[in-house]
């Protein structure tokens, strides 16, 4: 039996879905092999039918063909695909006891020599690390960091002012990644690494190689790198060494600060100091390996997701002039001078908030999630054995006419107070995940996006956001979904 999609906003239906995950009901259960799905090839299954860079699109197309529950096979692994938001949200709420992230990502990362953090941790190890990270990302802590974040965004403004004066195109994704790396480094590690004003040899250049390499290796049918090394693998090894050395320096410098000023152990000044202080507590179960892993996790997660969402939003706003004009009017009325604005002004930018939510609905940087069942269970009337790999399609319902009027249109107004579907829409679109493992950095990510957009809309007019040849922008998966080749041209706003 396949459960129907729970009506948006219906708590009873969601509880019913959750109950089916825990118990075997009296209705006949289907097995994975009973589900519909694309016909595969011997040995490789459906793997060769999916382009890695467009894998999210391929699985979304199969969801439209086969329905909210179907099977596919990538190599020897038969996977359950869930494209129903209520079923998927129920699965996510059952973590970490019932489900975990797919282990392939953490295995590949460890094999590359990367330290592992809260993203890949499971069970009690995850709980210990999660407590540290959540406390450091509390809204009050982030608010205290606002002046440092403002300093970073003003550096980005200077960089873009120079480009506008020279009539130069801005490589959008690269600039935004420098901005997000600088922002997260300041909050998490107390370090002003300033990639925005640095030359080409910056840590961001090495970080950019890590997630695409993990993604490529996770989807590889043959782990060739275990037997021979290609030139790009040697380059990757160099980047891993640089990143690990830099993280080691971060940790050593934080330890020195704690040694020089023991009071910091009781009142840490940044996330790294808090992690070290917690690791040094007797019986903490956390050591410098976990600290290093979370440094890396924050750098990678803080860079890619926020930068790519900003790039998608600028693209969508430029192609929807009325929305752009309304966002610009709001910013110039509420926060006309980025250098002088405070957190209260940024938090009053309701329409800009709506633009971010609409961007994440249409262009989620994580359009799917890979999971694994930790015990025998039932999902939507399907018996799911322990160890089953699960592919959750996060964008299927968020662009469905069942849940949103004009689902393919960019309509930020749908997220404003009093608009339909209102709060129910937030349960359909889950850009930060759901359940106990919802993204701990979501408040910081939203603040980074709003502040960068307020700076741009207050001081510039957008002439273009497009690819170099004017072709439609392509979605590409490299662990996160990003726009390919977007370039932006700005001109200074007339006072």
JSON list of C-alpha atoms in Angstrom, two decimals, residues 166-299:
[
{"chain": "A", "resi": 166, "resn": "UNK", "atom": "CA", "xyz": [35.81, 49.19, -14.71]},
{"chain": "A", "resi": 167, "resn": "UNK", "atom": "CA", "xyz": [32.74, 47.85, -16.55]},
{"chain": "A", "resi": 168, "resn": "UNK", "atom": "CA", "xyz": [33.95, 44.35, -15.69]},
{"chain": "A", "resi": 169, "resn": "UNK", "atom": "CA", "xyz": [31.86, 41.20, -15.46]},
{"chain": "A", "resi": 170, "resn": "UNK", "atom": "CA", "xyz": [31.79, 39.61, -12.00]},
{"chain": "A", "resi": 171, "resn": "UNK", "atom": "CA", "xyz": [32.29, 35.81, -11.78]},
{"chain": "A", "resi": 172, "resn": "UNK", "atom": "CA", "xyz": [29.30, 35.45, -9.54]},
{"chain": "A", "resi": 173, "resn": "UNK", "atom": "CA", "xyz": [29.80, 32.09, -7.86]},
{"chain": "A", "resi": 174, "resn": "UNK", "atom": "CA", "xyz": [33.53, 32.63, -7.20]},
{"chain": "A", "resi": 175, "resn": "UNK", "atom": "CA", "xyz": [33.01, 36.02, -5.55]},
{"chain": "A", "resi": 176, "resn": "UNK", "atom": "CA", "xyz": [30.12, 34.78, -3.44]},
{"chain": "A", "resi": 177, "resn": "UNK", "atom": "CA", "xyz": [32.14, 31.79, -2.25]},
{"chain": "A", "resi": 178, "resn": "UNK", "atom": "CA", "xyz": [34.93, 34.09, -1.09]},
{"chain": "A", "resi": 179, "resn": "UNK", "atom": "CA", "xyz": [32.33, 36.11, 0.80]},
{"chain": "A", "resi": 180, "resn": "UNK", "atom": "CA", "xyz": [30.82, 33.08, 2.55]},
{"chain": "A", "resi": 181, "resn": "UNK", "atom": "CA", "xyz": [34.22, 31.58, 3.46]},
{"chain": "A", "resi": 182, "resn": "UNK", "atom": "CA", "xyz": [35.26, 34.87, 5.05]},
{"chain": "A", "resi": 183, "resn": "UNK", "atom": "CA", "xyz": [31.96, 35.10, 6.92]},
{"chain": "A", "resi": 184, "resn": "UNK", "atom": "CA", "xyz": [32.04, 31.60, 8.40]},
{"chain": "A", "resi": 185, "resn": "UNK", "atom": "CA", "xyz": [35.75, 31.80, 9.27]},
{"chain": "A", "resi": 186, "resn": "UNK", "atom": "CA", "xyz": [35.16, 34.92, 11.33]},
{"chain": "A", "resi": 187, "resn": "UNK", "atom": "CA", "xyz": [32.26, 33.47, 13.31]},
{"chain": "A", "resi": 188, "resn": "UNK", "atom": "CA", "xyz": [33.51, 29.93, 13.75]},
{"chain": "A", "resi": 189, "resn": "UNK", "atom": "CA", "xyz": [37.25, 30.37, 14.14]},
{"chain": "A", "resi": 190, "resn": "UNK", "atom": "CA", "xyz": [37.80, 34.01, 15.06]},
{"chain": "A", "resi": 191, "resn": "UNK", "atom": "CA", "xyz": [39.96, 34.36, 11.96]},
{"chain": "A", "resi": 192, "resn": "UNK", "atom": "CA", "xyz": [39.90, 37.16, 9.43]},
{"chain": "A", "resi": 193, "resn": "UNK", "atom": "CA", "xyz": [41.19, 35.16, 6.45]},
{"chain": "A", "resi": 194, "resn": "UNK", "atom": "CA", "xyz": [40.02, 37.84, 3.96]},
{"chain": "A", "resi": 195, "resn": "UNK", "atom": "CA", "xyz": [39.86, 35.88, 0.72]},
{"chain": "A", "resi": 196, "resn": "UNK", "atom": "CA", "xyz": [37.97, 38.82, -0.85]},
{"chain": "A", "resi": 197, "resn": "UNK", "atom": "CA", "xyz": [41.09, 40.96, -0.90]},
{"chain": "A", "resi": 198, "resn": "UNK", "atom": "CA", "xyz": [43.65, 38.17, -1.27]},
{"chain": "A", "resi": 199, "resn": "UNK", "atom": "CA", "xyz": [45.28, 36.95, -4.45]},
{"chain": "A", "resi": 200, "resn": "UNK", "atom": "CA", "xyz": [44.64, 33.63, -6.14]},
{"chain": "A", "resi": 201, "resn": "UNK", "atom": "CA", "xyz": [46.39, 31.39, -3.60]},
{"chain": "A", "resi": 202, "resn": "UNK", "atom": "CA", "xyz": [43.64, 31.29, -0.97]},
{"chain": "A", "resi": 203, "resn": "UNK", "atom": "CA", "xyz": [42.14, 28.42, 0.99]},
{"chain": "A", "resi": 204, "resn": "UNK", "atom": "CA", "xyz": [38.88, 28.84, -0.91]},
{"chain": "A", "resi": 205, "resn": "UNK", "atom": "CA", "xyz": [40.59, 27.64, -4.09]},
{"chain": "A", "resi": 206, "resn": "UNK", "atom": "CA", "xyz": [41.52, 24.38, -2.34]},
{"chain": "A", "resi": 207, "resn": "UNK", "atom": "CA", "xyz": [38.14, 23.99, -0.61]},
{"chain": "A", "resi": 208, "resn": "UNK", "atom": "CA", "xyz": [36.42, 24.21, -4.00]},
{"chain": "A", "resi": 209, "resn": "UNK", "atom": "CA", "xyz": [38.01, 20.91, -5.05]},
{"chain": "A", "resi": 210, "resn": "UNK", "atom": "CA", "xyz": [36.84, 18.81, -2.10]},
{"chain": "A", "resi": 211, "resn": "UNK", "atom": "CA", "xyz": [33.06, 18.46, -2.43]},
{"chain": "A", "resi": 212, "resn": "UNK", "atom": "CA", "xyz": [33.10, 17.84, -6.23]},
{"chain": "A", "resi": 213, "resn": "UNK", "atom": "CA", "xyz": [35.72, 15.12, -5.69]},
{"chain": "A", "resi": 214, "resn": "UNK", "atom": "CA", "xyz": [33.64, 13.43, -2.97]},
{"chain": "A", "resi": 215, "resn": "UNK", "atom": "CA", "xyz": [30.55, 13.59, -5.18]},
{"chain": "A", "resi": 216, "resn": "UNK", "atom": "CA", "xyz": [32.41, 12.19, -8.18]},
{"chain": "A", "resi": 217, "resn": "UNK", "atom": "CA", "xyz": [33.86, 9.30, -6.20]},
{"chain": "A", "resi": 218, "resn": "UNK", "atom": "CA", "xyz": [30.59, 8.41, -4.46]},
{"chain": "A", "resi": 219, "resn": "UNK", "atom": "CA", "xyz": [28.95, 7.97, -7.88]},
{"chain": "A", "resi": 220, "resn": "UNK", "atom": "CA", "xyz": [31.88, 6.16, -9.48]},
{"chain": "A", "resi": 221, "resn": "UNK", "atom": "CA", "xyz": [31.21, 2.53, -10.41]},
{"chain": "A", "resi": 222, "resn": "UNK", "atom": "CA", "xyz": [34.91, 1.69, -10.11]},
{"chain": "A", "resi": 223, "resn": "UNK", "atom": "CA", "xyz": [37.18, 3.10, -7.33]},
{"chain": "A", "resi": 224, "resn": "UNK", "atom": "CA", "xyz": [40.15, 3.49, -9.67]},
{"chain": "A", "resi": 225, "resn": "UNK", "atom": "CA", "xyz": [41.98, 5.87, -7.28]},
{"chain": "A", "resi": 226, "resn": "UNK", "atom": "CA", "xyz": [42.73, 2.93, -5.00]},
{"chain": "A", "resi": 227, "resn": "UNK", "atom": "CA", "xyz": [44.98, 1.42, -7.66]},
{"chain": "A", "resi": 228, "resn": "UNK", "atom": "CA", "xyz": [46.37, 4.32, -9.67]},
{"chain": "A", "resi": 229, "resn": "UNK", "atom": "CA", "xyz": [46.44, 8.11, -9.46]},
{"chain": "A", "resi": 230, "resn": "UNK", "atom": "CA", "xyz": [45.39, 10.50, -12.21]},
{"chain": "A", "resi": 231, "resn": "UNK", "atom": "CA", "xyz": [46.74, 14.07, -12.45]},
{"chain": "A", "resi": 232, "resn": "UNK", "atom": "CA", "xyz": [43.52, 15.49, -10.98]},
{"chain": "A", "resi": 233, "resn": "UNK", "atom": "CA", "xyz": [43.86, 13.07, -8.05]},
{"chain": "A", "resi": 234, "resn": "UNK", "atom": "CA", "xyz": [47.38, 14.31, -7.33]},
{"chain": "A", "resi": 235, "resn": "UNK", "atom": "CA", "xyz": [46.07, 17.88, -7.44]},
{"chain": "A", "resi": 236, "resn": "UNK", "atom": "CA", "xyz": [43.31, 16.84, -5.05]},
{"chain": "A", "resi": 237, "resn": "UNK", "atom": "CA", "xyz": [45.87, 15.35, -2.67]},
{"chain": "A", "resi": 238, "resn": "UNK", "atom": "CA", "xyz": [47.74, 18.66, -2.63]},
{"chain": "A", "resi": 239, "resn": "UNK", "atom": "CA", "xyz": [44.54, 20.55, -1.84]},
{"chain": "A", "resi": 240, "resn": "UNK", "atom": "CA", "xyz": [43.66, 18.12, 0.97]},
{"chain": "A", "resi": 241, "resn": "UNK", "atom": "CA", "xyz": [47.13, 18.62, 2.45]},
{"chain": "A", "resi": 242, "resn": "UNK", "atom": "CA", "xyz": [46.78, 22.43, 2.31]},
{"chain": "A", "resi": 243, "resn": "UNK", "atom": "CA", "xyz": [43.31, 22.37, 3.88]},
{"chain": "A", "resi": 244, "resn": "UNK", "atom": "CA", "xyz": [44.38, 19.97, 6.65]},
{"chain": "A", "resi": 245, "resn": "UNK", "atom": "CA", "xyz": [47.46, 22.08, 7.41]},
{"chain": "A", "resi": 246, "resn": "UNK", "atom": "CA", "xyz": [45.35, 25.25, 7.55]},
{"chain": "A", "resi": 247, "resn": "UNK", "atom": "CA", "xyz": [42.84, 23.61, 9.88]},
{"chain": "A", "resi": 248, "resn": "UNK", "atom": "CA", "xyz": [45.73, 22.42, 12.05]},
{"chain": "A", "resi": 249, "resn": "UNK", "atom": "CA", "xyz": [46.91, 26.03, 12.30]},
{"chain": "A", "resi": 250, "resn": "UNK", "atom": "CA", "xyz": [43.40, 27.18, 13.27]},
{"chain": "A", "resi": 251, "resn": "UNK", "atom": "CA", "xyz": [43.27, 24.60, 16.08]},
{"chain": "A", "resi": 252, "resn": "UNK", "atom": "CA", "xyz": [46.81, 25.35, 17.31]},
{"chain": "A", "resi": 253, "resn": "UNK", "atom": "CA", "xyz": [46.16, 29.10, 17.39]},
{"chain": "A", "resi": 254, "resn": "UNK", "atom": "CA", "xyz": [42.88, 28.61, 19.27]},
{"chain": "A", "resi": 255, "resn": "UNK", "atom": "CA", "xyz": [44.62, 26.38, 21.80]},
{"chain": "A", "resi": 256, "resn": "UNK", "atom": "CA", "xyz": [47.26, 29.07, 22.29]},
{"chain": "A", "resi": 257, "resn": "UNK", "atom": "CA", "xyz": [44.55, 31.68, 22.93]},
{"chain": "A", "resi": 258, "resn": "UNK", "atom": "CA", "xyz": [42.98, 29.41, 25.55]},
{"chain": "A", "resi": 259, "resn": "UNK", "atom": "CA", "xyz": [46.37, 28.86, 27.15]},
{"chain": "A", "resi": 260, "resn": "UNK", "atom": "CA", "xyz": [47.14, 32.59, 27.26]},
{"chain": "A", "resi": 261, "resn": "UNK", "atom": "CA", "xyz": [43.68, 33.52, 28.57]},
{"chain": "A", "resi": 262, "resn": "UNK", "atom": "CA", "xyz": [42.13, 30.63, 30.57]},
{"chain": "A", "resi": 263, "resn": "UNK", "atom": "CA", "xyz": [38.93, 32.66, 31.09]},
{"chain": "A", "resi": 264, "resn": "UNK", "atom": "CA", "xyz": [38.08, 31.90, 27.47]},
{"chain": "A", "resi": 265, "resn": "UNK", "atom": "CA", "xyz": [37.37, 28.31, 28.45]},
{"chain": "A", "resi": 266, "resn": "UNK", "atom": "CA", "xyz": [34.33, 29.52, 30.38]},
{"chain": "A", "resi": 267, "resn": "UNK", "atom": "CA", "xyz": [33.36, 32.16, 27.82]},
{"chain": "A", "resi": 268, "resn": "UNK", "atom": "CA", "xyz": [34.71, 31.10, 24.43]},
{"chain": "A", "resi": 269, "resn": "UNK", "atom": "CA", "xyz": [34.95, 33.86, 21.83]},
{"chain": "A", "resi": 270, "resn": "UNK", "atom": "CA", "xyz": [34.18, 31.61, 18.85]},
{"chain": "A", "resi": 271, "resn": "UNK", "atom": "CA", "xyz": [33.01, 28.16, 17.89]},
{"chain": "A", "resi": 272, "resn": "UNK", "atom": "CA", "xyz": [36.50, 26.68, 17.65]},
{"chain": "A", "resi": 273, "resn": "UNK", "atom": "CA", "xyz": [37.38, 27.72, 21.19]},
{"chain": "A", "resi": 274, "resn": "UNK", "atom": "CA", "xyz": [34.07, 26.26, 22.41]},
{"chain": "A", "resi": 275, "resn": "UNK", "atom": "CA", "xyz": [34.79, 22.95, 20.70]},
{"chain": "A", "resi": 276, "resn": "UNK", "atom": "CA", "xyz": [38.30, 22.72, 22.15]},
{"chain": "A", "resi": 277, "resn": "UNK", "atom": "CA", "xyz": [37.06, 23.57, 25.64]},
{"chain": "A", "resi": 278, "resn": "UNK", "atom": "CA", "xyz": [34.40, 20.86, 25.34]},
{"chain": "A", "resi": 279, "resn": "UNK", "atom": "CA", "xyz": [36.90, 18.34, 23.96]},
{"chain": "A", "resi": 280, "resn": "UNK", "atom": "CA", "xyz": [39.16, 18.89, 26.95]},
{"chain": "A", "resi": 281, "resn": "UNK", "atom": "CA", "xyz": [36.43, 18.05, 29.48]},
{"chain": "A", "resi": 282, "resn": "UNK", "atom": "CA", "xyz": [36.90, 14.63, 31.14]},
{"chain": "A", "resi": 283, "resn": "UNK", "atom": "CA", "xyz": [34.74, 12.00, 29.46]},
{"chain": "A", "resi": 284, "resn": "UNK", "atom": "CA", "xyz": [33.67, 14.32, 26.66]},
{"chain": "A", "resi": 285, "resn": "UNK", "atom": "CA", "xyz": [34.27, 11.72, 23.99]},
{"chain": "A", "resi": 286, "resn": "UNK", "atom": "CA", "xyz": [35.44, 14.56, 21.74]},
{"chain": "A", "resi": 287, "resn": "UNK", "atom": "CA", "xyz": [39.04, 15.15, 20.74]},
{"chain": "A", "resi": 288, "resn": "UNK", "atom": "CA", "xyz": [41.00, 17.23, 18.25]},
{"chain": "A", "resi": 289, "resn": "UNK", "atom": "CA", "xyz": [40.01, 14.92, 15.39]},
{"chain": "A", "resi": 290, "resn": "UNK", "atom": "CA", "xyz": [36.36, 15.88, 15.95]},
{"chain": "A", "resi": 291, "resn": "UNK", "atom": "CA", "xyz": [37.35, 19.52, 16.32]},
{"chain": "A", "resi": 292, "resn": "UNK", "atom": "CA", "xyz": [39.20, 19.45, 12.99]},
{"chain": "A", "resi": 293, "resn": "UNK", "atom": "CA", "xyz": [36.31, 17.64, 11.33]},
{"chain": "A", "resi": 294, "resn": "UNK", "atom": "CA", "xyz": [33.86, 20.33, 12.39]},
{"chain": "A", "resi": 295, "resn": "UNK", "atom": "CA", "xyz": [36.18, 23.10, 11.26]},
{"chain": "A", "resi": 296, "resn": "UNK", "atom": "CA", "xyz": [36.17, 21.50, 7.80]},
{"chain": "A", "resi": 297, "resn": "UNK", "atom": "CA", "xyz": [32.42, 20.85, 7.89]},
{"chain": "A", "resi": 298, "resn": "UNK", "atom": "CA", "xyz": [31.67, 24.49, 8.67]},
{"chain": "A", "resi": 299, "resn": "UNK", "atom": "CA", "xyz": [33.99, 25.78, 5.97]}
]
